[in-house]
PDB file of C-alpha atoms in Angstrom:
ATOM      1  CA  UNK A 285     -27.669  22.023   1.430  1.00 59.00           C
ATOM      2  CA  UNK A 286     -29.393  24.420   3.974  1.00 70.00           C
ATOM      3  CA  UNK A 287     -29.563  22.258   7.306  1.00 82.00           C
ATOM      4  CA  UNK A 288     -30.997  24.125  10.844  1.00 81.00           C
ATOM      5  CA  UNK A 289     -30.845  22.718  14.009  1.00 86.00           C
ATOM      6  CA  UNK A 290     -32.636  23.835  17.179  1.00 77.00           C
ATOM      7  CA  UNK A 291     -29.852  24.749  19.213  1.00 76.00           C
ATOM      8  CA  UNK A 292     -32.283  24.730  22.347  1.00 75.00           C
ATOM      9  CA  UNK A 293     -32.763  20.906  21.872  1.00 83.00           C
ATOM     10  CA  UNK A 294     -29.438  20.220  23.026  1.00 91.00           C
ATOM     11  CA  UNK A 295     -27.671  20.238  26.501  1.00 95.00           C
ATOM     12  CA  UNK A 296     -24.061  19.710  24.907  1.00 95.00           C
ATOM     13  CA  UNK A 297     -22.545  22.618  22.591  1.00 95.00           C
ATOM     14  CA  UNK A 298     -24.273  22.682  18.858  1.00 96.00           C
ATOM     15  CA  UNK A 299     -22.164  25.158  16.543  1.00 96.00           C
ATOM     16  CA  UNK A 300     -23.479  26.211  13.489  1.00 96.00           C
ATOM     17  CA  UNK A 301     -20.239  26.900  10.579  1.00 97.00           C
ATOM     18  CA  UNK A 302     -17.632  25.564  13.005  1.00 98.00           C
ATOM     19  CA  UNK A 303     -13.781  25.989  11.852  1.00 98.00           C
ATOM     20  CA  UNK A 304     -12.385  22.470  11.488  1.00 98.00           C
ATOM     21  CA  UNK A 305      -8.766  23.369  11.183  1.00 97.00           C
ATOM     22  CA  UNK A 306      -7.448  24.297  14.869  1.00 96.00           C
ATOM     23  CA  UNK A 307      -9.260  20.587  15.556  1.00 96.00           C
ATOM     24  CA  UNK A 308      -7.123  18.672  13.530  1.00 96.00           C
ATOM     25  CA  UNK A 309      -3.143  17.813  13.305  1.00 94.00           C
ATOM     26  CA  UNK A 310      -2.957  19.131   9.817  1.00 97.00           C
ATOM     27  CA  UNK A 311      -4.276  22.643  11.232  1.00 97.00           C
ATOM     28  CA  UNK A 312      -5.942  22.976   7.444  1.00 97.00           C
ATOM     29  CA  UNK A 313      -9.217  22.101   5.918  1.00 97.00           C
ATOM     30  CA  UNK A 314     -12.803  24.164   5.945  1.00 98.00           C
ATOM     31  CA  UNK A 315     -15.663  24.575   8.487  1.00 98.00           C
ATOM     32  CA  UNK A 316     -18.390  21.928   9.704  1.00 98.00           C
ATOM     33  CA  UNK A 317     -21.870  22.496   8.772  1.00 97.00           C
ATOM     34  CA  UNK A 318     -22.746  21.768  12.324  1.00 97.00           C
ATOM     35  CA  UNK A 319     -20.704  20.978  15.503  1.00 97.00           C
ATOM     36  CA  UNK A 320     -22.292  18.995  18.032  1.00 97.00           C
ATOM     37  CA  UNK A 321     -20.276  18.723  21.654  1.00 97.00           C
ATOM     38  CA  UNK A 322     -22.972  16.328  23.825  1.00 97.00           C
ATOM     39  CA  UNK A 323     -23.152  16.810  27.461  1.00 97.00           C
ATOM     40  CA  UNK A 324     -23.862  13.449  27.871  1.00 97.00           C
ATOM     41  CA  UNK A 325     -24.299   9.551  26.212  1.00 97.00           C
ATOM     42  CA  UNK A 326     -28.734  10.914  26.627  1.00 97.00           C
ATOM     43  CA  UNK A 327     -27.906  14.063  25.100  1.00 97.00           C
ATOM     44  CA  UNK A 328     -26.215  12.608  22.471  1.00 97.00           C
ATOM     45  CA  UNK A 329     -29.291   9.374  21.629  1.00 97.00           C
ATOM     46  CA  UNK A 330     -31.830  12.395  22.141  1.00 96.00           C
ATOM     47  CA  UNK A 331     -30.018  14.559  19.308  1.00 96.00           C
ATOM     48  CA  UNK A 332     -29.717  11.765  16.897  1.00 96.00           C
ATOM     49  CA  UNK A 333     -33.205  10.388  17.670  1.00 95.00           C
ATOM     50  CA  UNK A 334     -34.281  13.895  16.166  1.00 94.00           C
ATOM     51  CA  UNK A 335     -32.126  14.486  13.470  1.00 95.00           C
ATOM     52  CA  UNK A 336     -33.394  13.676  10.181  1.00 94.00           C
ATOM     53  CA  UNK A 337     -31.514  10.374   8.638  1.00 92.00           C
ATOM     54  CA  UNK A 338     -30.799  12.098   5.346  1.00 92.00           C
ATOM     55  CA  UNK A 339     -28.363  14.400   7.410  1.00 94.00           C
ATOM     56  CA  UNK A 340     -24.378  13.695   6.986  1.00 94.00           C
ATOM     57  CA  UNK A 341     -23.029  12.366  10.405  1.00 95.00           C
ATOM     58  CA  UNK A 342     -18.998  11.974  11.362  1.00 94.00           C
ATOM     59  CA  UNK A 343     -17.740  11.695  14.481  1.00 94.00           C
ATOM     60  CA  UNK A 344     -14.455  13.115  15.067  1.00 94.00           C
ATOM     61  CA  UNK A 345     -11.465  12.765  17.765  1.00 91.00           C
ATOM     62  CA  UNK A 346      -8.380  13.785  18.151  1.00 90.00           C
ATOM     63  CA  UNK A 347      -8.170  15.202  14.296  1.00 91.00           C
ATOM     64  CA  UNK A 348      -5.117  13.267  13.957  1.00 89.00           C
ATOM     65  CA  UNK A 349      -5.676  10.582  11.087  1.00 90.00           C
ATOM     66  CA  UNK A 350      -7.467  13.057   8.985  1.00 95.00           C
ATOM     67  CA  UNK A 351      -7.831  15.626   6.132  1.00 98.00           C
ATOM     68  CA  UNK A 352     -10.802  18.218   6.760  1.00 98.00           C
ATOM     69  CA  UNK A 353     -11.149  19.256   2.897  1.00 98.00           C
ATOM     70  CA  UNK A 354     -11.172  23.262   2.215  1.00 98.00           C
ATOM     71  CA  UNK A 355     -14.883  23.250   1.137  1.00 97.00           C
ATOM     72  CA  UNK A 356     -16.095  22.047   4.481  1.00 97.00           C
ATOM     73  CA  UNK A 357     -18.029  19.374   5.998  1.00 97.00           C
ATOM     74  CA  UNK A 358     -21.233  18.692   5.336  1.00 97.00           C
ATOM     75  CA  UNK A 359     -24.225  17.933   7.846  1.00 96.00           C
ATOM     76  CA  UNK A 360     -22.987  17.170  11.338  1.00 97.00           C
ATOM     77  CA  UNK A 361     -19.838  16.651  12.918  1.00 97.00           C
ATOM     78  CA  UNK A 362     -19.728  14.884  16.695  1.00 97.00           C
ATOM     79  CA  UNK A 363     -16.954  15.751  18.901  1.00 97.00           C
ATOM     80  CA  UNK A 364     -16.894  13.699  22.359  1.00 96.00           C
ATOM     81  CA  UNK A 365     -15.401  15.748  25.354  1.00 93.00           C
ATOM     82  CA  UNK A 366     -14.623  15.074  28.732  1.00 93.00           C
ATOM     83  CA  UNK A 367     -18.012  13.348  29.580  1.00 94.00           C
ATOM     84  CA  UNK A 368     -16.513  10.657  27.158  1.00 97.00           C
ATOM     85  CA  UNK A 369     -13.012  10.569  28.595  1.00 97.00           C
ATOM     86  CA  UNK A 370     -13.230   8.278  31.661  1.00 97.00           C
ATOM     87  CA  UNK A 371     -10.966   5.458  31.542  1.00 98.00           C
ATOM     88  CA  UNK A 372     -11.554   2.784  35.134  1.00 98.00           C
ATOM     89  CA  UNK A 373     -11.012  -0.607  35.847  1.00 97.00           C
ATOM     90  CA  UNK A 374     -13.520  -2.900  35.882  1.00 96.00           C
ATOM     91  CA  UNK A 375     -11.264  -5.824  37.304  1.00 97.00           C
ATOM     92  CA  UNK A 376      -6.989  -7.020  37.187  1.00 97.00           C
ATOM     93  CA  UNK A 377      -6.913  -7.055  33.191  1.00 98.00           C
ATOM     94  CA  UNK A 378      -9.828  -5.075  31.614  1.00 98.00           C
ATOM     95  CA  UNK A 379     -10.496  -1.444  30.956  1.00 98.00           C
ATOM     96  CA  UNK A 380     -13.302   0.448  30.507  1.00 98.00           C
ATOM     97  CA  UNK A 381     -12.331   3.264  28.589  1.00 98.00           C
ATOM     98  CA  UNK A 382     -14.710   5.980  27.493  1.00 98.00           C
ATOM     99  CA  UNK A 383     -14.463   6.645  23.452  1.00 98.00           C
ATOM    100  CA  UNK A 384     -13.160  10.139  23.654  1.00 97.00           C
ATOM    101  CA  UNK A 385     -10.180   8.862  25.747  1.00 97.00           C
ATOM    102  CA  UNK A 386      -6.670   9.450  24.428  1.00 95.00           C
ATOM    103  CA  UNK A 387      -4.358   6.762  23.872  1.00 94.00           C
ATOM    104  CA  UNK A 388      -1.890   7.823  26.813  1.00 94.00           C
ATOM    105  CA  UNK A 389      -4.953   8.065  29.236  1.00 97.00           C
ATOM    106  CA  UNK A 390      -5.940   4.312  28.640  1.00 97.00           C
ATOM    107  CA  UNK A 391      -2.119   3.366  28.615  1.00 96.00           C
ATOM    108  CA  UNK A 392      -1.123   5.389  31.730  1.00 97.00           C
ATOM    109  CA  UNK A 393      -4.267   3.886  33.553  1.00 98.00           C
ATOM    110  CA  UNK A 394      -3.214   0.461  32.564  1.00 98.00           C
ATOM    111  CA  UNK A 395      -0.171   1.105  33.505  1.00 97.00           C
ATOM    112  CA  UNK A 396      -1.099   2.181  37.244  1.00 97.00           C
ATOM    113  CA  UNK A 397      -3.396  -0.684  37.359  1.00 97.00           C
ATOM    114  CA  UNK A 398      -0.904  -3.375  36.485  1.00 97.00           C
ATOM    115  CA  UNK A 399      -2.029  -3.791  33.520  1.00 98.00           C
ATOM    116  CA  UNK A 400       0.253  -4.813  30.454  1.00 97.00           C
ATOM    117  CA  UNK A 401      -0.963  -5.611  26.637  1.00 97.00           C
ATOM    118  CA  UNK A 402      -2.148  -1.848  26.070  1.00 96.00           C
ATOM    119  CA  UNK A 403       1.307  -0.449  26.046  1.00 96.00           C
ATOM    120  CA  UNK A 404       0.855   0.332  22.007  1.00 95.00           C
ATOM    121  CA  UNK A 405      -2.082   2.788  22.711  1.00 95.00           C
ATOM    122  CA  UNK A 406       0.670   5.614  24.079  1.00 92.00           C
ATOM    123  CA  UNK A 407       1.985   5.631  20.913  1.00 88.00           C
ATOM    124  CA  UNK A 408      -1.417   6.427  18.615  1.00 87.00           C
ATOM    125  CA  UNK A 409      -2.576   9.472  18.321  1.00 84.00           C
ATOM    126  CA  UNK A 410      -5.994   9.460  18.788  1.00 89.00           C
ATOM    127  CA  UNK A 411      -8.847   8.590  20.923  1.00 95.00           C
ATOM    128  CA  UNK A 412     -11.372   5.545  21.676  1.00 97.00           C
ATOM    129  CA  UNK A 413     -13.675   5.712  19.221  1.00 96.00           C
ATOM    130  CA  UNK A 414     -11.130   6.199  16.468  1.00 93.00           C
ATOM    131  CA  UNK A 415      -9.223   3.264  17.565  1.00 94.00           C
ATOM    132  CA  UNK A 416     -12.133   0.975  17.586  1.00 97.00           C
ATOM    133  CA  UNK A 417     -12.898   1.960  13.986  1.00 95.00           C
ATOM    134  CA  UNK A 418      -9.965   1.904  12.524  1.00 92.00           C
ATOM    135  CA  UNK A 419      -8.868  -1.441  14.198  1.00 94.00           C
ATOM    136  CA  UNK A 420      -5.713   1.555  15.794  1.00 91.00           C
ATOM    137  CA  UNK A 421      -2.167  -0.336  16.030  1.00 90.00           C
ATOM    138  CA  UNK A 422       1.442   0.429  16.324  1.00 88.00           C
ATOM    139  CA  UNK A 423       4.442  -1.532  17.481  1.00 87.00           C
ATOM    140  CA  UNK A 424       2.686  -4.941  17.394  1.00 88.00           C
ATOM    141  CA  UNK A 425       0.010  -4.401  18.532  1.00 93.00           C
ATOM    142  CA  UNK A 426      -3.836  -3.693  16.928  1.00 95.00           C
ATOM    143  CA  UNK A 427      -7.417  -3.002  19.056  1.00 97.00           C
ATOM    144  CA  UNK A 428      -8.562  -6.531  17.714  1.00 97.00           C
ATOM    145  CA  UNK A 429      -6.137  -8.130  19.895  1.00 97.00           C
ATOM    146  CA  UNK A 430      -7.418  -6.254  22.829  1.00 98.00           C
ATOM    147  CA  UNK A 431     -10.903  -5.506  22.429  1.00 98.00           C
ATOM    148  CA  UNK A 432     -13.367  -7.131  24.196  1.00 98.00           C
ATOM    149  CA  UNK A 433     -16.690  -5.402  22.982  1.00 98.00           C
ATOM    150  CA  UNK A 434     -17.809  -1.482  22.528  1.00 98.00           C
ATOM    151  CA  UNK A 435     -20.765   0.465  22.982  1.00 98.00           C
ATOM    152  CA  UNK A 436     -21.722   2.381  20.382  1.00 98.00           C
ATOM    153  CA  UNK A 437     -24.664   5.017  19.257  1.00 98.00           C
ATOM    154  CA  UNK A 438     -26.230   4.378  15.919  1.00 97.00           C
ATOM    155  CA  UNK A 439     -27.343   6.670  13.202  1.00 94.00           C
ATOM    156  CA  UNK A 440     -30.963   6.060  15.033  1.00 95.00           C
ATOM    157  CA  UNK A 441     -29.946   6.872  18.472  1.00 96.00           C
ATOM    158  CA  UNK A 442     -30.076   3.783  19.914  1.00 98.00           C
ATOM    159  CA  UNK A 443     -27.441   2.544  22.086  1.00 98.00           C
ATOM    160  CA  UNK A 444     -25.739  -1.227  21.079  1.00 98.00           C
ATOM    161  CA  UNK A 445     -23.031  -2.847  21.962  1.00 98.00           C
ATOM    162  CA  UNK A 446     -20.816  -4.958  19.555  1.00 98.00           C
ATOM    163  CA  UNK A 447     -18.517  -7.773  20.681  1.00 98.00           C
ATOM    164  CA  UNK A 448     -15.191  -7.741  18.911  1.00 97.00           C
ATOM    165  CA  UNK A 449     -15.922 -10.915  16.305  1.00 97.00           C
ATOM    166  CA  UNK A 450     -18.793  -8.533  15.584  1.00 97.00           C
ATOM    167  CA  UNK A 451     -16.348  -5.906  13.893  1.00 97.00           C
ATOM    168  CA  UNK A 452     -14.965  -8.164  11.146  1.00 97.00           C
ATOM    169  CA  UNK A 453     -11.603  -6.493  11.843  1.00 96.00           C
ATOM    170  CA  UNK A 454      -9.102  -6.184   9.094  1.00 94.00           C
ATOM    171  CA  UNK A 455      -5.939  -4.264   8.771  1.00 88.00           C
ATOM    172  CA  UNK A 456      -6.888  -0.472   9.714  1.00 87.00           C
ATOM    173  CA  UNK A 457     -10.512  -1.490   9.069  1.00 92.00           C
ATOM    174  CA  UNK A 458     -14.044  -2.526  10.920  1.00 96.00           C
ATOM    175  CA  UNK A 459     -17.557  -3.277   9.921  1.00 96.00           C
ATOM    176  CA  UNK A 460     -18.475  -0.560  12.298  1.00 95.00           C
ATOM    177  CA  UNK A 461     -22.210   0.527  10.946  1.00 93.00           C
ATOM    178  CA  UNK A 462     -21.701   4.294   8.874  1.00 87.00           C
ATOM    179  CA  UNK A 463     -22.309   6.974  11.044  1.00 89.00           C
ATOM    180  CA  UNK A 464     -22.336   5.063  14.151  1.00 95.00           C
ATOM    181  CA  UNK A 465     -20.230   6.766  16.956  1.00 97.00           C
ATOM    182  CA  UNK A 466     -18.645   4.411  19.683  1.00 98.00           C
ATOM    183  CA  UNK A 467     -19.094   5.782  22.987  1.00 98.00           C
ATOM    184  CA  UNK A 468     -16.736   3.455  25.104  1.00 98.00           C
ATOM    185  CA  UNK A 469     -15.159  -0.161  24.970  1.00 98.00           C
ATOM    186  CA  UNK A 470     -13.633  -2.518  26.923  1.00 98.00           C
ATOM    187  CA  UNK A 471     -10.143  -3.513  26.687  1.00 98.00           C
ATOM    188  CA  UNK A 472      -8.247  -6.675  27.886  1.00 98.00           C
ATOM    189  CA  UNK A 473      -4.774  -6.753  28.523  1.00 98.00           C
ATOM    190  CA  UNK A 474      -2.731  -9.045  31.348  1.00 97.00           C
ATOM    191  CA  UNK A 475      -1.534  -8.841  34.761  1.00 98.00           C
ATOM    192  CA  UNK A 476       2.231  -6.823  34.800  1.00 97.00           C
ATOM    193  CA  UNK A 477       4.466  -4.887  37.017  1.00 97.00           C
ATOM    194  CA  UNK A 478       4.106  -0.935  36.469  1.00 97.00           C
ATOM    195  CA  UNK A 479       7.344  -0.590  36.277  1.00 97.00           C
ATOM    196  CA  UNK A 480       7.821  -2.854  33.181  1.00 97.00           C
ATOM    197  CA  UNK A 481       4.938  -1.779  31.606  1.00 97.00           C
ATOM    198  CA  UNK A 482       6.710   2.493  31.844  1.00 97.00           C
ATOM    199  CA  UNK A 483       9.776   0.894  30.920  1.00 97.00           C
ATOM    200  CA  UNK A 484       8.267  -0.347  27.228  1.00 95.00           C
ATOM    201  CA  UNK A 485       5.551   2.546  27.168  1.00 95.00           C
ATOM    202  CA  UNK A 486       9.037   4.810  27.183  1.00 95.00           C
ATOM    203  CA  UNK A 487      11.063   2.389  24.883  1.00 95.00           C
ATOM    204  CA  UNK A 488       8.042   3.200  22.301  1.00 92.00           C
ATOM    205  CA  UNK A 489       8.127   7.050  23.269  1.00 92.00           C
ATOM    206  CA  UNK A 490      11.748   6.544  22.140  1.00 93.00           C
ATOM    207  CA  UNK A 491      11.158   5.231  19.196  1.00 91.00           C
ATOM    208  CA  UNK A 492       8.831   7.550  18.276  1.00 88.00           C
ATOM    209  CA  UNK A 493      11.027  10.523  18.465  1.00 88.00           C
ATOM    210  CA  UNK A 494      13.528   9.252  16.938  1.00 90.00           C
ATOM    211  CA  UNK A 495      11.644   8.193  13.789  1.00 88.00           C
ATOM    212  CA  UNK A 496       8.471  10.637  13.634  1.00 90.00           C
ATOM    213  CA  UNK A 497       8.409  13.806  12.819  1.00 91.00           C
ATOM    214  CA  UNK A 498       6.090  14.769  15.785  1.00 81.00           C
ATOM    215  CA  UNK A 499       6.496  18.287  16.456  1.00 83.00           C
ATOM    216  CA  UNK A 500       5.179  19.428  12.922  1.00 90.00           C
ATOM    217  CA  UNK A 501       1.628  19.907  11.565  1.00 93.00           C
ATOM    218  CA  UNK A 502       1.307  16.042   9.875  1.00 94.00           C
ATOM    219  CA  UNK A 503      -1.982  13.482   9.733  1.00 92.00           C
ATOM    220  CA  UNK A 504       0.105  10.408  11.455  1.00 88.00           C
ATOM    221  CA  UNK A 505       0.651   7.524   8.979  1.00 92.00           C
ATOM    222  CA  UNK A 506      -0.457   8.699   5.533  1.00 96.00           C
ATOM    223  CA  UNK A 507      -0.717   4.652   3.731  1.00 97.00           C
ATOM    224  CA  UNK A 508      -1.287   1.715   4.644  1.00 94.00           C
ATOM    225  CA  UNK A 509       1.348  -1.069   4.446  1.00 94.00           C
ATOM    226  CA  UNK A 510       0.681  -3.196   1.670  1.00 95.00           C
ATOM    227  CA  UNK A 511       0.678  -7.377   1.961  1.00 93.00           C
ATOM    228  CA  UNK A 512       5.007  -7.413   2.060  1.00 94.00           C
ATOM    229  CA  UNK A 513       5.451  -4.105   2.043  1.00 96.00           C
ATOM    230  CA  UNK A 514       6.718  -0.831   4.204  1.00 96.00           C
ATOM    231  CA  UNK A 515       4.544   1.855   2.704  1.00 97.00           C
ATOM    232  CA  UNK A 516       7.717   3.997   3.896  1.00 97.00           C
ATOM    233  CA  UNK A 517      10.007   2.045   1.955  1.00 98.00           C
ATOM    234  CA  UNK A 518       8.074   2.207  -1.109  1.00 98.00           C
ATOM    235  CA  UNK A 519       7.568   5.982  -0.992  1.00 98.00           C
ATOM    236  CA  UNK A 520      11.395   6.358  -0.366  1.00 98.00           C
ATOM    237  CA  UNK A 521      12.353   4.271  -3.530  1.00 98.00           C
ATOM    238  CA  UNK A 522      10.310   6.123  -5.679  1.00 98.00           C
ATOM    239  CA  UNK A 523      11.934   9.809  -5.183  1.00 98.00           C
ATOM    240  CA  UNK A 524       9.726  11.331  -3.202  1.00 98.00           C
ATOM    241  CA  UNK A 525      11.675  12.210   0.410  1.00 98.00           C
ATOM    242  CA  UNK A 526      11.557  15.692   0.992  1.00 97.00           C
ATOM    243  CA  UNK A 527       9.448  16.336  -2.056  1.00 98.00           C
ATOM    244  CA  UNK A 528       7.059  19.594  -1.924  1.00 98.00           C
ATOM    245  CA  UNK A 529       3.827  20.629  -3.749  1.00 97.00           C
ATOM    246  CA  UNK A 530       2.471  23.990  -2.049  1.00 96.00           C
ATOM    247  CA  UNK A 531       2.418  24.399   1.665  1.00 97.00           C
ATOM    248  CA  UNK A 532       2.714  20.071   1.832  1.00 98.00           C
ATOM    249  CA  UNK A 533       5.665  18.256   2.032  1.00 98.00           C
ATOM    250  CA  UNK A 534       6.673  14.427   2.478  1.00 98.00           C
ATOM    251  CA  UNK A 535       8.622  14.243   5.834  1.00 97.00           C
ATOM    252  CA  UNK A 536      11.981  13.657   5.141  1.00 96.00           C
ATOM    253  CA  UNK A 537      12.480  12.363   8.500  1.00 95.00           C
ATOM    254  CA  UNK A 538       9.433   9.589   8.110  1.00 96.00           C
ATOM    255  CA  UNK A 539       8.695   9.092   4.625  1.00 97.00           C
ATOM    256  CA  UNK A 540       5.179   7.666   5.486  1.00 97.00           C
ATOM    257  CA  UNK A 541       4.192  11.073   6.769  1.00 96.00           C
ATOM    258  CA  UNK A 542       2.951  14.378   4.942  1.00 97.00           C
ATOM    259  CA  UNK A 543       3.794  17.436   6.652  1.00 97.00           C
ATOM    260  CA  UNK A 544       1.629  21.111   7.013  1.00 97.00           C
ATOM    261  CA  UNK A 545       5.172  23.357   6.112  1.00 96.00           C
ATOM    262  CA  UNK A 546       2.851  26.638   7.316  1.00 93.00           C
ATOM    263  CA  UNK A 547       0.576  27.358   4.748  1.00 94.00           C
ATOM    264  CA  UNK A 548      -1.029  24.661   3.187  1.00 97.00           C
ATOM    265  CA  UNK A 549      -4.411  23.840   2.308  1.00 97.00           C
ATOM    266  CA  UNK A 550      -5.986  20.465   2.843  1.00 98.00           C
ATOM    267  CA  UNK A 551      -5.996  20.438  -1.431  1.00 98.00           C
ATOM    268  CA  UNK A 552      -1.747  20.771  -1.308  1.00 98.00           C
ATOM    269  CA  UNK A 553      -1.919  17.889   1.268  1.00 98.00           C
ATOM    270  CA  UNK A 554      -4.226  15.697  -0.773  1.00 98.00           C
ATOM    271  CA  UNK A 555      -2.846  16.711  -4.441  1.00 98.00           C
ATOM    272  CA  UNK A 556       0.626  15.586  -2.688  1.00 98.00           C
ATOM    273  CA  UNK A 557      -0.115  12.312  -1.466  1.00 98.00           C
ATOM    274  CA  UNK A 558      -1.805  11.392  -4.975  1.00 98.00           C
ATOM    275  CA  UNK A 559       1.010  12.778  -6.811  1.00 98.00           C
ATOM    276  CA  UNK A 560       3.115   9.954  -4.279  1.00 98.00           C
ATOM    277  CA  UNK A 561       0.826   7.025  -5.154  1.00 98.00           C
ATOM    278  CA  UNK A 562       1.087   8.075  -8.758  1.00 98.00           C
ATOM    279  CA  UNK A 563       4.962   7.762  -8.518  1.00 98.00           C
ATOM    280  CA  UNK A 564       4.988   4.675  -6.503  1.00 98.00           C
ATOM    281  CA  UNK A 565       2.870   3.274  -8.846  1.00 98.00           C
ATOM    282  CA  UNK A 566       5.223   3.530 -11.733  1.00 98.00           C
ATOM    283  CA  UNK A 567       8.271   2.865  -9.980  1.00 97.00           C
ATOM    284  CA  UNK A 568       6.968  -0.001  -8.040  1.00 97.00           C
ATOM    285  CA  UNK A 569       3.503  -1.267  -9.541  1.00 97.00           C
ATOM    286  CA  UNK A 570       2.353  -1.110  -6.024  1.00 97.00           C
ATOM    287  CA  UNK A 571      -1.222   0.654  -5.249  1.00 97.00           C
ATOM    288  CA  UNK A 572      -0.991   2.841  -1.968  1.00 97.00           C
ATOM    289  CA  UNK A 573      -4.345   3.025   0.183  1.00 97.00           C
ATOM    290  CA  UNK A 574      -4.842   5.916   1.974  1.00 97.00           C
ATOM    291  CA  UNK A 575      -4.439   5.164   5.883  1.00 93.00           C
ATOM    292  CA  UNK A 576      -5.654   9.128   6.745  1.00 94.00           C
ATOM    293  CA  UNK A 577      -9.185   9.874   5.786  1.00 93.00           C
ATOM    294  CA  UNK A 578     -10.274  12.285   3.672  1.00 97.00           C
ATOM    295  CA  UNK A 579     -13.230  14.092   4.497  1.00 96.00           C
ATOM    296  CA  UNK A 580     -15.561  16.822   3.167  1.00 97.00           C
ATOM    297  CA  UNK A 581     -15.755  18.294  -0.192  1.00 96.00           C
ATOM    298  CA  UNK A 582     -13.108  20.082  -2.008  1.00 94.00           C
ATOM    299  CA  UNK A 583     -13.586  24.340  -3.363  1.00 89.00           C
ATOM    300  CA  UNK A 584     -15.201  24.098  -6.195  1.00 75.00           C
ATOM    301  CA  UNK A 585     -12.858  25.380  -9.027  1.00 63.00           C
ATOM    302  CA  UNK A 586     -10.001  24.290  -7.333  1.00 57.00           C
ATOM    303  CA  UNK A 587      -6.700  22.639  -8.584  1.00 48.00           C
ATOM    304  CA  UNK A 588      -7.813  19.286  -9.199  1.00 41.00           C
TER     305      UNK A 588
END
């Protein structure tokens, strides 16, 4: 599909053929169509306003939760930068936290501001938008139990704002409308000492390290957890620790995680992980869902 953009339109950055891979944890996958950077929340309603419906739109944060596929993306790809990275207090318990924010920048903020309940965020990956999505939890904690309401761009360009019963949350899952990007929300935690709140912010660092394998090219959490299950676990039991297909590998530190060994292409990541829901399968009966998202189309021709 032959897509072209006016690149004078825009006040933000709008790259045509844009490399994917250096913006995402798995350092693999193909090029965007289009990258769009806005300056601003205007520039960002103008550029939709004039961008013909039928056009692909994905927003994308941190690149951590995701496989870019080798043959590309498709259409448009939003990237929120520092004019969506503002995290303030609006009063003792509640955050408003700009949807390109990072996890630590909401959690360190809350933490300065005495505010506890957010602790969680340090340990995902990711920013705003992505948490709000993807209903983002770890160690107890989920955005549902936090979230007060968002604001959000549709596909349209106009700007809306959804209260959290508006999101029908579910486990790693919202209602959010397709191609709608969030451009902040408002968090609610409860009053605490700063010093208690670093103290369990670090006991989750901790935990982290010791269980993650976080200084390696991985997508975070690769499955969800199924109803009475540790998606770890099941992966474990059915053989595949350590095992390799290509440049991927499972982690054998955190069986739950699929590792970027140096040369892999998003294909070796993807082939892997449905070669480990095959085997989990037969071993346990058990279906695996795919926590990371998959994105893109894959080379034509290619091994699968």
């Amino acid at each position: 599909m032959t897509l072209t953009l006016d690149q004078t339109t825009v006040r933000g950055k709008l790259t045509a053929n844009a490399p994917l891979a250096p913006l995402v944890w798995f350092k693999a996958g193909g090029h965007a169509q289009w990258l769009f950077e806005p300056k601003d929340l205007a520039d960002l309603q103008d550029f939709l306003r004039a961008l013909d419906p039928a056009v692909p739109l994905m927003a994308l944060g941190l690149g951590s939760n995701m496989i870019v596929r080798d043959g590309g993306v498709p259409g448009v790809v939003i990237r929120l930068g520092k004019a969506f990275a503002k995290v303030t207090k609006v009063d003792d318990v509640t955050l408003d936290c700009g949807g390109g924010a990072s996890g630590i920048l909401v959690s360190s903020t809350a933490r300065d501001a005495g505010i506890a309940g957010v602790e969680f965020l340090r340990s995902i990956p990711g920013t705003v938008g992505g948490f709000v999505r993807m209903n983002g939890g770890a160690y107890g904690g989920e955005v549902k139990d936090i979230l007060v309401d968002c604001d959000v761009v549709l596909r349209s360009g106009e700007l809306v704002t959804f209260g959290n019963a508006d999101l029908g949350y579910t486990y790693r899952h919202s209602e959010l409308p397709e191609g709608a990007v969030v451009v902040s929300a408002r968090f609610k935690g409860r009053s605490g000492e700063s010093a208690a709140i670093q103290a369990e912010m670090d006991r989750i660092s901790a935990a982290r390290e010791a269980s993650q394998p976080l200084r390696s090219k991985t997508g975070g959490s690769t499955f969800k957890n199924p109803e009475g299950h540790a998606a770890w676990k099941l992966v474990d039991e059915a053989g595949c620790r350590g095992l390799a297909l290509g440049g991927a590998q499972v982690s054998e530190k955190h069986t739950n995680f699929l590792l970027n060994t140096g040369d892999a292409t998003s294909e070796d990541i993807e082939n892997l992980g449905d070669e480990v829901r095959r085997r989990v399968k037969d071993k346990s009966g058990v279906d695996l869902e795919w926590e990371i998202q998959r994105v893109g189309q894959r080379v034509e021709g290619g091994r699968s």
